[in-house]
PDB file of C-alpha atoms and ligand atoms in Angstrom:
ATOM      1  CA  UNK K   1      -5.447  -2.306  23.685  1.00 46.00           C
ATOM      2  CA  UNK K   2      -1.791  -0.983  22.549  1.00 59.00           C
ATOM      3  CA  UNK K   3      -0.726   1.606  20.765  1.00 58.00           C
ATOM      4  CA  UNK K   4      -0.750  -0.013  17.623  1.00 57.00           C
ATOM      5  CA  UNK K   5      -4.681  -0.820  18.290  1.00 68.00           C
ATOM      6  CA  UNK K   6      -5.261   2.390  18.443  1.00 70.00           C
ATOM      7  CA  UNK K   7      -3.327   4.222  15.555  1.00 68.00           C
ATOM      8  CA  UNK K   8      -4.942   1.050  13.746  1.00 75.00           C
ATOM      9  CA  UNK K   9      -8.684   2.754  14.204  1.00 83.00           C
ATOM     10  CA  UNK K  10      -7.802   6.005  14.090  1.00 87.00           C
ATOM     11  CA  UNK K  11      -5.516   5.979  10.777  1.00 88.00           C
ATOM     12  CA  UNK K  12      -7.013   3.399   8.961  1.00 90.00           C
ATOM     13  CA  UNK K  13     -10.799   5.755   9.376  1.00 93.00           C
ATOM     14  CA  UNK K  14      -8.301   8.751   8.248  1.00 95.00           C
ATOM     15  CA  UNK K  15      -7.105   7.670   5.291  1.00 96.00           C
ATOM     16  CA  UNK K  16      -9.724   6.036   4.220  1.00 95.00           C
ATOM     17  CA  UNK K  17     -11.848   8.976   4.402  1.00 96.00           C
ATOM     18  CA  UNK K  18      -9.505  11.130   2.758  1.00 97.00           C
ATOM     19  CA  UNK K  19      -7.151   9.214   1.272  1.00 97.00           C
ATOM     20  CA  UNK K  20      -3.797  10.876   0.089  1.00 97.00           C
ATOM     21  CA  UNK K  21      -2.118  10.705  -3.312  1.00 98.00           C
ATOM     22  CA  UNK K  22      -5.572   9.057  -5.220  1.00 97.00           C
ATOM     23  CA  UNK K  23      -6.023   9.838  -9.040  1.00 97.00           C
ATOM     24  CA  UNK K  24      -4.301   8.736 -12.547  1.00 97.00           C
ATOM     25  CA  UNK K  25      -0.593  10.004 -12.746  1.00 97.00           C
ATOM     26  CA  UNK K  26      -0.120  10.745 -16.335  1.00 95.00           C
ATOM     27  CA  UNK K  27       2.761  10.263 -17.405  1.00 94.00           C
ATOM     28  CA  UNK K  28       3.938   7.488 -15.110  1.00 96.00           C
ATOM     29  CA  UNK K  29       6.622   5.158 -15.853  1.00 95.00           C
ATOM     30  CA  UNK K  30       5.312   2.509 -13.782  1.00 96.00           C
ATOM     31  CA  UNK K  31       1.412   0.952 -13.722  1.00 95.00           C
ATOM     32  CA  UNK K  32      -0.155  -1.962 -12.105  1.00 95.00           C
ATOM     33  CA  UNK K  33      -3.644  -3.777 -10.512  1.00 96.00           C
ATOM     34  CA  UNK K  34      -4.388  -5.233  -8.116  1.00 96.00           C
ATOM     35  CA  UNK K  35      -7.756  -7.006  -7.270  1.00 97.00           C
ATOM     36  CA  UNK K  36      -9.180  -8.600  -4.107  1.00 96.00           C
ATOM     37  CA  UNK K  37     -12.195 -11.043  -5.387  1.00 94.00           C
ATOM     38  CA  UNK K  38     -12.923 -11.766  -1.881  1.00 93.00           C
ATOM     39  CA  UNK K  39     -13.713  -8.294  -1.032  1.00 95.00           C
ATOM     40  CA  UNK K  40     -14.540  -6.831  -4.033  1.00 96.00           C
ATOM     41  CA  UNK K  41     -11.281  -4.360  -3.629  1.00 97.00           C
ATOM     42  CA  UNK K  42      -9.340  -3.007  -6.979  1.00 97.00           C
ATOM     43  CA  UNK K  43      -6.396  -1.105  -6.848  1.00 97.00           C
ATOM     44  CA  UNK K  44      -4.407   0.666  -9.927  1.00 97.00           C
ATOM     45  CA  UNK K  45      -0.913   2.214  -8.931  1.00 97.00           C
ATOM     46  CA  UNK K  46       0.744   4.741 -10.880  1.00 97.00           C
ATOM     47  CA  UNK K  47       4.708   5.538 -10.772  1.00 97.00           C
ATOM     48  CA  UNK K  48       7.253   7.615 -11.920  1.00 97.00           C
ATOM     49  CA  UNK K  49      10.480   6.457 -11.185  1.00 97.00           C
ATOM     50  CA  UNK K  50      13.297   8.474 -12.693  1.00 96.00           C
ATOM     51  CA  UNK K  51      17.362   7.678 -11.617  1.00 95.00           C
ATOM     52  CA  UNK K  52      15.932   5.037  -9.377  1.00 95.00           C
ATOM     53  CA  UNK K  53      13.973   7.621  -7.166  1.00 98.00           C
ATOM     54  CA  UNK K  54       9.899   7.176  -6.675  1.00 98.00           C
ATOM     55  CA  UNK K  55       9.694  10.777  -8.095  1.00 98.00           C
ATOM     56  CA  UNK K  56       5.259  10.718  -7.759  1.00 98.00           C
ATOM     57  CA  UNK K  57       2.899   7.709  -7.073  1.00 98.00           C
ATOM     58  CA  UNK K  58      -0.857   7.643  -7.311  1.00 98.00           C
ATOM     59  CA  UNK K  59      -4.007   5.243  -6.433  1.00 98.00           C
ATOM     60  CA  UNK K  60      -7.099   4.894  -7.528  1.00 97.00           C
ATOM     61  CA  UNK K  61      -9.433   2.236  -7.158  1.00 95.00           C
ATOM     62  CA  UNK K  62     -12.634   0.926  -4.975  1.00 94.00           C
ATOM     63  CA  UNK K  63     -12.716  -0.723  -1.661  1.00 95.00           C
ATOM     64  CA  UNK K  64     -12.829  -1.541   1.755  1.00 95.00           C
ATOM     65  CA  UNK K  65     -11.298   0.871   4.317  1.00 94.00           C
ATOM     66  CA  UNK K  66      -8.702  -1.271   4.711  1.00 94.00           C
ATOM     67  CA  UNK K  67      -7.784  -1.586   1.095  1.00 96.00           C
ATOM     68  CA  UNK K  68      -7.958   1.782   0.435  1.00 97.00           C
ATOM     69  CA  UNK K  69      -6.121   3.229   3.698  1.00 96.00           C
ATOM     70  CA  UNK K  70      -3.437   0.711   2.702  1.00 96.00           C
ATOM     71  CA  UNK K  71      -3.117   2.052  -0.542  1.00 98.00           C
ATOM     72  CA  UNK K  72      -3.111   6.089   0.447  1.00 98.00           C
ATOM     73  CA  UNK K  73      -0.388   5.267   3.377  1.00 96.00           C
ATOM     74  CA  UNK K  74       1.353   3.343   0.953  1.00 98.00           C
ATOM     75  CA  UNK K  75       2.188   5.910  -1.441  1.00 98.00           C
ATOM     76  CA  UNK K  76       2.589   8.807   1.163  1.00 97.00           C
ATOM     77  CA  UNK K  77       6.058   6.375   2.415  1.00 97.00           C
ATOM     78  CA  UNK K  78       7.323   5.444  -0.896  1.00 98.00           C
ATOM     79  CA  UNK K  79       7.259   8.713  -2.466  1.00 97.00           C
ATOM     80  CA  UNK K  80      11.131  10.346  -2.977  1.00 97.00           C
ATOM     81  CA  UNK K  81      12.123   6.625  -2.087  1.00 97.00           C
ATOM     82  CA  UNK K  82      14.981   4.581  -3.610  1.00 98.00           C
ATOM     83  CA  UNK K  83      13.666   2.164  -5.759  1.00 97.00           C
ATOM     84  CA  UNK K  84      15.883  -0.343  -3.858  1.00 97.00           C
ATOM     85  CA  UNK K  85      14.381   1.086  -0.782  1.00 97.00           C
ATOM     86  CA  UNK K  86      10.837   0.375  -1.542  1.00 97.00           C
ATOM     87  CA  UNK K  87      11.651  -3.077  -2.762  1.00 96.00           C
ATOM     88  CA  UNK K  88      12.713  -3.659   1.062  1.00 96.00           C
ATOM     89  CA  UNK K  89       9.687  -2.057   2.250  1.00 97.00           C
ATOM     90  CA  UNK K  90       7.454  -4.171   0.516  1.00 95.00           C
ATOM     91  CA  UNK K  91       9.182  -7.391   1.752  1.00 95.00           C
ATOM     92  CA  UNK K  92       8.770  -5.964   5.344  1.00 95.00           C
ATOM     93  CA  UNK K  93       5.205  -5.157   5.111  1.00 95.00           C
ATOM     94  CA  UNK K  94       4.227  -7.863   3.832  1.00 93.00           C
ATOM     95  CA  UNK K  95       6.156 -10.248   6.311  1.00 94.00           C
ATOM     96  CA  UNK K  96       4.139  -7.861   9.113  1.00 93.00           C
ATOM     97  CA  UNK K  97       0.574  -7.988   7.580  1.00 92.00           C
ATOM     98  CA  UNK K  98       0.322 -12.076   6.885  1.00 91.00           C
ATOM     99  CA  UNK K  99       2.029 -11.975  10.553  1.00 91.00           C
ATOM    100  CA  UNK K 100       5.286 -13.571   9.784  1.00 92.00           C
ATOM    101  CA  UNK K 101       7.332 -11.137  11.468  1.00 91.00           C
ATOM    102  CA  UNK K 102       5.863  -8.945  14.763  1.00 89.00           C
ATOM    103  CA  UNK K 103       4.600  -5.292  14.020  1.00 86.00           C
ATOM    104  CA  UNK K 104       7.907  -3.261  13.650  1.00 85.00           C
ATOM    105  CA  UNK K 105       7.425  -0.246  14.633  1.00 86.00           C
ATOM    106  CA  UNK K 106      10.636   1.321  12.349  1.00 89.00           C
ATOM    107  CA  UNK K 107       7.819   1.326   9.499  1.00 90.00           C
ATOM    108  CA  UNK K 108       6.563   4.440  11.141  1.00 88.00           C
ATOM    109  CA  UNK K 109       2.660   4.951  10.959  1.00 87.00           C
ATOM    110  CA  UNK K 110       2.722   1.347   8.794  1.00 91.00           C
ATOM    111  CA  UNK K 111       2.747  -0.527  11.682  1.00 88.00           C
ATOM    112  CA  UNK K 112      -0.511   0.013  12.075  1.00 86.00           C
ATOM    113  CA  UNK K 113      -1.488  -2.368   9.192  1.00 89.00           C
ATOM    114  CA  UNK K 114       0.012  -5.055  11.788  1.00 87.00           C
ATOM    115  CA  UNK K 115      -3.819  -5.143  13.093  1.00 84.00           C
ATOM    116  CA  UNK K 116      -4.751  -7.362  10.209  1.00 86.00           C
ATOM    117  CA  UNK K 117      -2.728 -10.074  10.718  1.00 85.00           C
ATOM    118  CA  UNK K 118      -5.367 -10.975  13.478  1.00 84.00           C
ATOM    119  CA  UNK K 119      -7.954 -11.012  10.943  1.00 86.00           C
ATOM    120  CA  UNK K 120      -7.486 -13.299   8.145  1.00 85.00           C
ATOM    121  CA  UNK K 121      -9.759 -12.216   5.796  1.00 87.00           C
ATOM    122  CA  UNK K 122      -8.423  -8.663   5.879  1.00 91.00           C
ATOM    123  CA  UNK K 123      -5.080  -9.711   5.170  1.00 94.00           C
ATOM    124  CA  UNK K 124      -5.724  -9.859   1.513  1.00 94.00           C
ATOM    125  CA  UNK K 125      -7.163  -6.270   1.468  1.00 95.00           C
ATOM    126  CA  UNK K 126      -4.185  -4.978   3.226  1.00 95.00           C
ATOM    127  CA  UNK K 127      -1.722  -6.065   1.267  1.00 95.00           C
ATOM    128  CA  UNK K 128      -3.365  -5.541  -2.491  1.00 96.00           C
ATOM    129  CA  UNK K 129      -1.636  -2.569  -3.098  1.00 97.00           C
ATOM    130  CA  UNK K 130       1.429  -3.136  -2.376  1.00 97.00           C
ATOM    131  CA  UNK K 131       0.957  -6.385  -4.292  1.00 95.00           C
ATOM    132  CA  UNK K 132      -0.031  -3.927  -7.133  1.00 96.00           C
ATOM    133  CA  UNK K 133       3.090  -1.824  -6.522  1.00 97.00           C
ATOM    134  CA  UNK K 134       5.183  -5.272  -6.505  1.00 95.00           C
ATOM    135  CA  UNK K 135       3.909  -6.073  -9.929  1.00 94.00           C
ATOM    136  CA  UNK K 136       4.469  -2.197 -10.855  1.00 95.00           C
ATOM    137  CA  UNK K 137       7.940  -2.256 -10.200  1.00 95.00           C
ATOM    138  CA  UNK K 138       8.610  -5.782 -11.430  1.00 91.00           C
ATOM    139  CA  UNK K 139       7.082  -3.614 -15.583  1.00 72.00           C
ATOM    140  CA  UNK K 140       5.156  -6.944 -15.740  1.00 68.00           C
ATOM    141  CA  UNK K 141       2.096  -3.851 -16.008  1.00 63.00           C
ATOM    142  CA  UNK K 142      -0.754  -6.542 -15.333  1.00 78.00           C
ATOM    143  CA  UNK K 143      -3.338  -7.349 -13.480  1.00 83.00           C
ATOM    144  CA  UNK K 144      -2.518  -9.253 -10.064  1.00 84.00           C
ATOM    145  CA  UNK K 145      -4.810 -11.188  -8.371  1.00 85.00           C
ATOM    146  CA  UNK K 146      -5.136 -11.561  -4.431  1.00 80.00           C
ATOM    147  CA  UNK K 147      -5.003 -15.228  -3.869  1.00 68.00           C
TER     148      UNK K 147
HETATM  149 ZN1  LIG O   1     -11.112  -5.296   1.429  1.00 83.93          ZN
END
């Protein structure tokens, strides 16, 4: 076990217990969802982005642990954030949870979502919402599909 094995268990049972930010934001600027089939997990973001700054996000949604700790960590690091910031963020998390680049531990508590690369299957759940924030940002506003 390493450190990130262990802030894995214990934040991942944290947030998704209590997960941070959850509920409609009304008005947002910004609104996407995502949805897992393999795991049954749905997430909706919400945004508002004004002069390029992540001014509020919310979640809300059903699913696994992972899905939904993802989500609530998710939008406790991208709020106040650049716009151009977050669109980095995502490409780093992402690179870190399919396991193409090594837990990096300058994503702060995130790193802890390295612990699914190990696990195939949770991969998927891991990175839905910021799949959902992807397609967000992108104003496409649909519906995007784990695949
Ligand atoms: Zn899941």
């Amino acid at each position: 076990m390493n450190l990130a094995d262990d802030l894995y268990q214990e934040l991942i049972l944290d947030h998704a217990r209590m997960p941070r930010n959850k509920g409609e934001l009304n008005p947002h600027s910004h609104h996407a969802r995502g949805l897992n089939p393999l795991c049954g997990d749905e997430v909706e973001v919400f945004l508002d982005i004004r002069d390029d700054l992540v001014r509020d996000v919310r979640f809300k949604g059903h699913g696994c642990a992972i899905s939904t700790a993802s989500a609530s960590m998710m939008t406790q690091q991208i709020r106040g954030m650049p716009v151009h910031e977050v669109k980095t963020l995502l490409a780093r998390v992402n690179a870190m949870v399919t396991g193409r680049s090594p837990a990096d531990e300058s994503l702060g508590k995130l790193v802890v979502l390295a612990g699914v690369s190990r696990f195939p299957t949770r991969v998927k759940c891991a990175s839905l919402a910021w799949h959902a924030l992807a397609a967000a940002l992108s104003e496409s506003g649909e519906t995007v599909v784990a695949e």
